[in-house]
Short mmCIF file of C-alpha atoms in Angstrom, two decimals:
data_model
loop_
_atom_site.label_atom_id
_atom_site.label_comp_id
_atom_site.label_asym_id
_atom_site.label_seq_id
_atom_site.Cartn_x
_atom_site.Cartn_y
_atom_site.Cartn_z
CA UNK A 176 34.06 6.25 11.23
CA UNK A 177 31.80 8.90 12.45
CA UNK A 178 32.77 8.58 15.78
CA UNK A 179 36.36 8.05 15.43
CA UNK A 180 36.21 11.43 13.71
CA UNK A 181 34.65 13.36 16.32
CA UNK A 182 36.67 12.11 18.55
CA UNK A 183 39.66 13.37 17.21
CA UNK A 184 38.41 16.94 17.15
CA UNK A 185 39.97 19.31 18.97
CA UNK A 186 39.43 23.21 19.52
CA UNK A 187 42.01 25.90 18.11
CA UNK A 188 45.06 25.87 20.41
CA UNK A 189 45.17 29.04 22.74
CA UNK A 190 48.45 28.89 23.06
CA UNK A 191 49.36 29.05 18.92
CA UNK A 192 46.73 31.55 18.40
CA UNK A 193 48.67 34.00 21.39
CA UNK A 194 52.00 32.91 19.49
CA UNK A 195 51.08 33.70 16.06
CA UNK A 196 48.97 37.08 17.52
CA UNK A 197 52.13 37.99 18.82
CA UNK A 198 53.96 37.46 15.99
CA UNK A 199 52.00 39.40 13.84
CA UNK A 200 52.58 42.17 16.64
CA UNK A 201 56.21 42.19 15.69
CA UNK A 202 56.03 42.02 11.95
CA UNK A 203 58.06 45.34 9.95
CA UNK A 204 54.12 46.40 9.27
CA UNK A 205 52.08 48.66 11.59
CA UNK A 206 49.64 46.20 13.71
CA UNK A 207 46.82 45.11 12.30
CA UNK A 208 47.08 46.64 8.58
CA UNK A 209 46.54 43.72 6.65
CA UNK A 210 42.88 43.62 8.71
CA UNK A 211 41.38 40.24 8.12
CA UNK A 212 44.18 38.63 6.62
CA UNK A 213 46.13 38.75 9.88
CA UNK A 214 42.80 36.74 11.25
CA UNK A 215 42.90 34.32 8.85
CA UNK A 216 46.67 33.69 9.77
CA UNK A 217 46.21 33.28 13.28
CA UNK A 218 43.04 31.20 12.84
CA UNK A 219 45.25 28.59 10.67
CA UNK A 220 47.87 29.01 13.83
CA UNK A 221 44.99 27.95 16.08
CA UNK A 222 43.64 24.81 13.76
CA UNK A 223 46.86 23.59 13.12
CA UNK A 224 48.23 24.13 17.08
CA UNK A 225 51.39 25.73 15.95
CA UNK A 226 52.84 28.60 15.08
CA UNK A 227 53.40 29.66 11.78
CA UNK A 228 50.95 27.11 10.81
CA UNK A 229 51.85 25.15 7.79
CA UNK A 230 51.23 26.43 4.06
CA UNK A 231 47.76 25.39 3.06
CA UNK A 232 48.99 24.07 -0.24
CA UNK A 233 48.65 22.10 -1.98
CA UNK A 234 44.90 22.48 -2.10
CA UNK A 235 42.43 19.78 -3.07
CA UNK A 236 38.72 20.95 -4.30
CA UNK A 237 36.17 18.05 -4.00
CA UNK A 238 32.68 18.52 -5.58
CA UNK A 239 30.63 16.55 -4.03
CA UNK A 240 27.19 15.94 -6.86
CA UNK A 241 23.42 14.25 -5.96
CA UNK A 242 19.99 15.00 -6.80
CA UNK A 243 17.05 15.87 -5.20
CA UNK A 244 13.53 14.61 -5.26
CA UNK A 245 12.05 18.15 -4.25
CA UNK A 246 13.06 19.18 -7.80
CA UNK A 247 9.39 17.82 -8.96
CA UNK A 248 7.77 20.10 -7.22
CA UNK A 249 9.17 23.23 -9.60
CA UNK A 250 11.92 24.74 -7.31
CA UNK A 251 13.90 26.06 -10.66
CA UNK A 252 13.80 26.03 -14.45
CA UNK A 253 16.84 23.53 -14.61
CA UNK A 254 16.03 20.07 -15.94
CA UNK A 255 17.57 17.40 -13.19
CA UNK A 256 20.27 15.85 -16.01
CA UNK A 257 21.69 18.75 -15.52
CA UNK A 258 23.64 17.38 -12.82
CA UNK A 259 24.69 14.61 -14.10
CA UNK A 260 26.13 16.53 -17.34
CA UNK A 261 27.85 19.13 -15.17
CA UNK A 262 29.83 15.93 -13.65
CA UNK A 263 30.32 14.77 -16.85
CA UNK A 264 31.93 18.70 -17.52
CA UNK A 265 33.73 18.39 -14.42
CA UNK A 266 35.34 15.53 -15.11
CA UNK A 267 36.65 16.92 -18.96
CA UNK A 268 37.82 20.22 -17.17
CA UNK A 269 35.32 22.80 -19.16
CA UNK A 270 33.95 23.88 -15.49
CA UNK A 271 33.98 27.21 -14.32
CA UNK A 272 35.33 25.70 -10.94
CA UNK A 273 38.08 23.98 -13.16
CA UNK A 274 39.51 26.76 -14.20
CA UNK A 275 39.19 28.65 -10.74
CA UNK A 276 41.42 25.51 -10.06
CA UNK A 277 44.05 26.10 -12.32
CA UNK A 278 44.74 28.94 -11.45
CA UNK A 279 44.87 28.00 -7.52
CA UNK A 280 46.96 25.09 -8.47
CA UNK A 281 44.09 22.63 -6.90
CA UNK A 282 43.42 19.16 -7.64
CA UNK A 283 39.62 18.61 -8.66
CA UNK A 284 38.11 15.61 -7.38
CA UNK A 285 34.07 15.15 -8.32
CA UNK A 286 32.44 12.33 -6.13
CA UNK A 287 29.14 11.02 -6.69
CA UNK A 288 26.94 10.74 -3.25
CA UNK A 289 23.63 10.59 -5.15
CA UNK A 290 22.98 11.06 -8.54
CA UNK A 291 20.01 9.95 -10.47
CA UNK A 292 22.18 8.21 -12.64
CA UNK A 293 24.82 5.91 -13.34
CA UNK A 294 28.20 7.48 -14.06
CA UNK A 295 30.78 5.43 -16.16
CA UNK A 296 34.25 5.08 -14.56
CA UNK A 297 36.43 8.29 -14.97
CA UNK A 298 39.83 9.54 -14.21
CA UNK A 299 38.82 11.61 -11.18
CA UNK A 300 35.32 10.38 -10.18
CA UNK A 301 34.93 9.08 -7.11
CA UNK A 302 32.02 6.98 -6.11
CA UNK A 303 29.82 6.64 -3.08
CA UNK A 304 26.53 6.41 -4.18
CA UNK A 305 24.10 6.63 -1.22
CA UNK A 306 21.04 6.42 -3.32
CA UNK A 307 19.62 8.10 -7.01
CA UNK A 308 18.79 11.54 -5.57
CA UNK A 309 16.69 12.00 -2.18
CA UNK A 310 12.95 11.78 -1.28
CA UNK A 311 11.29 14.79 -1.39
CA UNK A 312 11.75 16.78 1.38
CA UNK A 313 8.40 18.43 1.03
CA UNK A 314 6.19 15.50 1.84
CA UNK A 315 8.48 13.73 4.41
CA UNK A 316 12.55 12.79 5.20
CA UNK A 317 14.51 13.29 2.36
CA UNK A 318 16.83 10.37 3.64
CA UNK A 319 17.30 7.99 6.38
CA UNK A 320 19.32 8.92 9.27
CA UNK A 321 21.41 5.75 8.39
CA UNK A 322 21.74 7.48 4.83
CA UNK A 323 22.82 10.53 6.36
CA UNK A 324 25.73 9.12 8.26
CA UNK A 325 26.86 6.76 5.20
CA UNK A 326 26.95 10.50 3.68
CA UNK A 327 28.55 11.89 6.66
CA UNK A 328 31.39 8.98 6.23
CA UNK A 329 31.40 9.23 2.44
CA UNK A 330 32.70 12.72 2.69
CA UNK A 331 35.19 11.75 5.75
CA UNK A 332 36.49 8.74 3.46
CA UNK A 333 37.47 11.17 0.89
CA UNK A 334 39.06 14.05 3.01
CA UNK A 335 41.37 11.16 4.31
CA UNK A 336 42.03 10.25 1.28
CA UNK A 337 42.97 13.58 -0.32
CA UNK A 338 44.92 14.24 2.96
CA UNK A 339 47.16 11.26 2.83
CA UNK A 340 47.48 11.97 -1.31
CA UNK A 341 49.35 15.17 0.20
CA UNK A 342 46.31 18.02 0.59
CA UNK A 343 47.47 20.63 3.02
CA UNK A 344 43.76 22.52 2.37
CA UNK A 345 40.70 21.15 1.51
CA UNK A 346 38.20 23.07 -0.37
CA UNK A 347 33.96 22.45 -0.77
CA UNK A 348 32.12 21.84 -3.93
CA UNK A 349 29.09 20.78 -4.89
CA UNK A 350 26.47 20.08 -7.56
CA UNK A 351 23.04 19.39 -7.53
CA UNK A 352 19.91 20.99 -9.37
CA UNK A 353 17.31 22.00 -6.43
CA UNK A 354 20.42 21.95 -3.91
CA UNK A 355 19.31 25.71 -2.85
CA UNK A 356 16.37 24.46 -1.72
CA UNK A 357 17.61 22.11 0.58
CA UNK A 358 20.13 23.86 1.80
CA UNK A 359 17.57 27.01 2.46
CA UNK A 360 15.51 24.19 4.58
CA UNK A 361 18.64 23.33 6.72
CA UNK A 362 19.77 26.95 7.13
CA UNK A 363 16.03 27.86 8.62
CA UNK A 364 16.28 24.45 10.64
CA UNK A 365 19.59 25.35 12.16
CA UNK A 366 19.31 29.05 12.41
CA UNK A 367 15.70 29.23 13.35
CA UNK A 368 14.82 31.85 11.08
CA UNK A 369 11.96 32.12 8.90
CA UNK A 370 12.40 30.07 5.48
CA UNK A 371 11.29 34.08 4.02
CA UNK A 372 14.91 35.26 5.03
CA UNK A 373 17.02 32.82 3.66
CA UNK A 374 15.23 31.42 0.84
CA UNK A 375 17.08 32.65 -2.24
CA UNK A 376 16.40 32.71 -6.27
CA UNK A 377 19.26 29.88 -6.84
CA UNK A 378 20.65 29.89 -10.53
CA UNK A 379 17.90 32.69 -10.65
CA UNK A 380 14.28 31.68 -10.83
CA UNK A 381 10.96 34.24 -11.31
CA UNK A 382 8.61 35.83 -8.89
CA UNK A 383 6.27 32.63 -8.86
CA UNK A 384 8.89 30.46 -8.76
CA UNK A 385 10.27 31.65 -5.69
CA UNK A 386 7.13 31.87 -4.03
CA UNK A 387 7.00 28.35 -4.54
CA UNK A 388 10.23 27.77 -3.53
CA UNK A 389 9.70 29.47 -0.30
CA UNK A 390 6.22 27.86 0.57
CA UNK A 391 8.30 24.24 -0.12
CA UNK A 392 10.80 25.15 2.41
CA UNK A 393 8.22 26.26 4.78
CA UNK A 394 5.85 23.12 4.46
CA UNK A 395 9.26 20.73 4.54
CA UNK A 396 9.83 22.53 7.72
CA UNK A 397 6.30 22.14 9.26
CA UNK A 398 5.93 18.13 7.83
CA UNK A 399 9.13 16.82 8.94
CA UNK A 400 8.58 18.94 12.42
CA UNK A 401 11.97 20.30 12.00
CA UNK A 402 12.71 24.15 13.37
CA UNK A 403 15.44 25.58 15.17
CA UNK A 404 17.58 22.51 15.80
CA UNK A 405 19.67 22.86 19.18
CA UNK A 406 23.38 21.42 19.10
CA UNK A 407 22.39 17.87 20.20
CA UNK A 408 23.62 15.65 17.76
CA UNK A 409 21.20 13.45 17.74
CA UNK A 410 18.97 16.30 16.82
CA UNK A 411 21.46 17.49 14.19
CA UNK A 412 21.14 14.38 12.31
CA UNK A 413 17.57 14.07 12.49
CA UNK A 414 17.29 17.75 10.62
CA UNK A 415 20.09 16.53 8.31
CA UNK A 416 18.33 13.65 7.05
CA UNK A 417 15.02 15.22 7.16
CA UNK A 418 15.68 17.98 4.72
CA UNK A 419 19.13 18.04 3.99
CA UNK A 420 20.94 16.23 0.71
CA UNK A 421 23.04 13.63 0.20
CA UNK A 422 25.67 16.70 -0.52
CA UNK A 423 24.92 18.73 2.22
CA UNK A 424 26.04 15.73 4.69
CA UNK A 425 29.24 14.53 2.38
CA UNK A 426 30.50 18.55 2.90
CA UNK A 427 29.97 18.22 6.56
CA UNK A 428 31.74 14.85 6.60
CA UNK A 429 34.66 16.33 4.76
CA UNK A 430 34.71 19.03 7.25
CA UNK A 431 34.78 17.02 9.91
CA UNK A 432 37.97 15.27 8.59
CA UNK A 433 39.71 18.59 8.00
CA UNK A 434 39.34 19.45 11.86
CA UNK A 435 40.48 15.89 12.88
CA UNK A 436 43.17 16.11 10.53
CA UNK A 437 44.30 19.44 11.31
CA UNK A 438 43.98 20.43 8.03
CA UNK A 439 42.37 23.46 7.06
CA UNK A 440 38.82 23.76 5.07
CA UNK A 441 37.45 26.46 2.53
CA UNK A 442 33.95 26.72 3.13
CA UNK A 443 32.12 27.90 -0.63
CA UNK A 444 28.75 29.60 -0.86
CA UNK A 445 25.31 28.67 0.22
CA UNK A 446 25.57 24.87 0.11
CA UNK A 447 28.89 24.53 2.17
CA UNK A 448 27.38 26.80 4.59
CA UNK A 449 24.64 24.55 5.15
CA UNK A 450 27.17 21.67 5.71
CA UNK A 451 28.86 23.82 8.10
CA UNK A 452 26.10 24.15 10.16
CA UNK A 453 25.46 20.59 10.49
CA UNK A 454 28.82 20.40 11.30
CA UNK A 455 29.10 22.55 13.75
CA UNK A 456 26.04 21.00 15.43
CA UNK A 457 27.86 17.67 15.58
CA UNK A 458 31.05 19.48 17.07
CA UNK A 459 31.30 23.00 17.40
CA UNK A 460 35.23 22.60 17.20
CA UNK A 461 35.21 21.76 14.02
CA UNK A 462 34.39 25.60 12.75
CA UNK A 463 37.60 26.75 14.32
CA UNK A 464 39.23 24.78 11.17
CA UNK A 465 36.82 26.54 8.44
CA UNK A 466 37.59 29.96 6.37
CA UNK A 467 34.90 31.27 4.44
CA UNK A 468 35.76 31.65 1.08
CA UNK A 469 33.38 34.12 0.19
CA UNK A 470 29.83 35.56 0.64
CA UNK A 471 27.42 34.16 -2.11
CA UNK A 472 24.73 36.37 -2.84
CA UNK A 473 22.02 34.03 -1.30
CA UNK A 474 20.31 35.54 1.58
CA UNK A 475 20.50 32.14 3.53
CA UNK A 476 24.27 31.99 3.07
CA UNK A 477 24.71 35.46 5.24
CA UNK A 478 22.27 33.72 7.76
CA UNK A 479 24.63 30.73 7.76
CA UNK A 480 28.11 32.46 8.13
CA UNK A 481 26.80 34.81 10.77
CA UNK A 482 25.50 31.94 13.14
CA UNK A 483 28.52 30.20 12.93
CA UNK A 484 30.85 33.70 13.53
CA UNK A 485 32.80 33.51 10.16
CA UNK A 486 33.42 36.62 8.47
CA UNK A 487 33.71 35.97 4.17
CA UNK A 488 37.20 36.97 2.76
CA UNK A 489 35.86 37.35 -0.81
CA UNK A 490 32.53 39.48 -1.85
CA UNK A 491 31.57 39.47 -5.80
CA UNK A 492 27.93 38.52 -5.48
CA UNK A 493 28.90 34.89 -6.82
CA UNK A 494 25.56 32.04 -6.45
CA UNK A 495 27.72 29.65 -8.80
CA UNK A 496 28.52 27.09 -6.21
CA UNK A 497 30.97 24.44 -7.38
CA UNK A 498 33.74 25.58 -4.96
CA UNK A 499 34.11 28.65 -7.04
CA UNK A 500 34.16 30.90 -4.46
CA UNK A 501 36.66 28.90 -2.05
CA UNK A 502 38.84 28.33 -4.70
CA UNK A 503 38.86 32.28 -5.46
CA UNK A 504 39.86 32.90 -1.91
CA UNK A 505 42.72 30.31 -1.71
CA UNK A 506 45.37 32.70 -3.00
CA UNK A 507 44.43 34.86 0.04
CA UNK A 508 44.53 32.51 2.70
CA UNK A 509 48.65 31.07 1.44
CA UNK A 510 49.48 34.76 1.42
CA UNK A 511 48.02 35.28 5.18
CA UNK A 512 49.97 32.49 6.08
CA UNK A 513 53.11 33.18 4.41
CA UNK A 514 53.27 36.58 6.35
CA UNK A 515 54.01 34.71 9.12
CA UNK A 516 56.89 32.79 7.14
CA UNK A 517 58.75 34.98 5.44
CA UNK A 518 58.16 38.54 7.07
CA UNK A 519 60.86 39.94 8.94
CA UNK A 520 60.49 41.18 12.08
CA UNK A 521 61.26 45.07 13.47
CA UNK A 522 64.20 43.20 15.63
CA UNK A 523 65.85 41.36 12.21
CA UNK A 524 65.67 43.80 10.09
CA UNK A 525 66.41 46.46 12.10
CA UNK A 526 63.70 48.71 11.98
CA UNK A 527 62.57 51.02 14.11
CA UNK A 528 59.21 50.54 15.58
CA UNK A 529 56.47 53.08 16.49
CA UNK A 530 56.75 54.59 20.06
CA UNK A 531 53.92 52.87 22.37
#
């Protein structure tokens, strides 16, 4: 499945992106004064190979939940059932992210990729268990590579099925106590920069705590001989599985379905960011079908964003995760879109434009 899905990958179309640039030229506005929003529009133009792209509604949000074994080692103050009660919150709607889905008029879909736990059958729940939570990353892999690609398809299997349910936008979640750790591990791995930089305090931990945290990044770094990944996949995969969770690859796999599908993807904070990077590393194409949502206030998410050229719509200093953010900046991306629907242009409605 993997394979099938790279291979349906393709780049943003030059010719849609010229189209909808053009058209956005043309619009009874003066050029470029809605700023980024005009990007985002002709980015969807690009991933979608027409232009106006279609609307990116309805949206689906899919939190994707698993544990992590470096949670032992004192990364944060949260007790590990944590995740499994924050599905369990999910799943009755009392989220934060469930309201943020309300309002955007997404679906929420929670699917469990490795919790240390046995969920009962829900309304909702989706489940791919890879294993209860990963190894800890500090002393060696925190999966298999074989894990990581059943995590990889896990996340695929679900885009595809929230596509052909009728998604036109597919938005990242995730929960998992310890998940900033991981996620500052991959970030270092794929950006090459010093676990220091983009190590952040998570659901907000204390001086000694962080210290920690930042030494356990740095020594599952050194023990799993993992720094600055290059784009090889083969590589890519490796670093996933090394210090990357069962989370991490299921939001890269769902990203990877949204480029082969043509259907546009969300990114959220810290966590999807990681994702994205393993994503890219396994196809770079598959960025040109990513928005970020927003900028989270971990360091390691700015790292992640800025290596893979994605500028954040949103900025409100959010570290929630959950799809949160995404889900925040879903209103914006429909109404960069719909510009491109529904605005007239200087020649329909017969207005005169600026002299060149």
């Amino acid at each position: 499945m993997l394979a099938e899905t790279l291979a349906a990958i393709r780049p943003a179309d030059p010719r849609a992106l010229a189209e909808a640039r053009a058209h956005q030229d043309r619009l009874t506005k003066p050029r470029g004064s809605l700023g980024v929003l005009e990007d985002v529009a002709v980015r969807l133009a690009g991933a979608a190979g027409t232009s106006p792209p279609p609307m990116p509604e309805p949206a689906a949000l899919a939190i994707f939940a698993a544990d992590h074994g470096v949670h032992a080692r004192g990364v944060t103050p949260w007790p590990q059932e944590v995740t499994v009660q924050m599905v369990a919150n999910f799943l009755a709607g009392g989220a934060v992210a469930n309201a943020f889905a309300a309002q955007a008029g997404a679906t929420v879909t929670v699917v469990d990729v490795g919790v240390a736990a046995d969920l009962p059958d829900a309304p909702q729940l989706i489940k791919h268990k890879i294993a209860y939570g990963t190894a800890d990353l500090s002393q060696g892999p925190a999966m298999t590579v074989d894990q990581a690609v059943r995590a990889l398809e896990a996340g695929i299997l679900v885009g595809k099925e929230l596509v052909a349910a009728g998604a036109r936008c597919l938005i990242t979640g995730d929960m998992g106590i310890a998940n900033t750790t991981a996620s500052a591990a991959l970030i270092s791995a794929f950006t090459g920069m010093d676990p220091a930089e983009v190590t952040g305090r998570g659901t907000g931990i204390d001086d000694e705590t962080y210290e920690r945290k930042v030494g356990l990044v740095r020594s599952s770094l050194r023990v799993n001989a993992v720094s600055d990944v290059s784009s090889s996949p083969s590589e890519a995969l490796r670093a996933l599985a090394a210090v990357g969770g069962f989370e991490h690859a299921a939001i890269a796999g769902l990203i990877l379905c949204g480029a082969a599908e043509r259907v546009p993807v969300i990114l959220d904070g810290v966590i999807a960011g990681a994702a994205a990077l393993v994503a890219a590393a396994l196809d770079p194409a598959a960025i040109d079908h990513c928005v970020a949502g927003h900028r989270s206030a971990e360091p390691g998410h700015t790292a992640a964003l800025t290596h893979l050229g994605l500028r954040p719509l949103v900025e409100l200093e959010l570290r929630l995760g959950e799809g949160t953010g995404a889900l925040l900046a879903h209103p914006m991306v429909c109404a960069a879109v719909r510009v491109l629907h529904e605005v007239a242009t200087f020649d329909s409605a017969g207005v005169t434009e600026k002299p060149v």
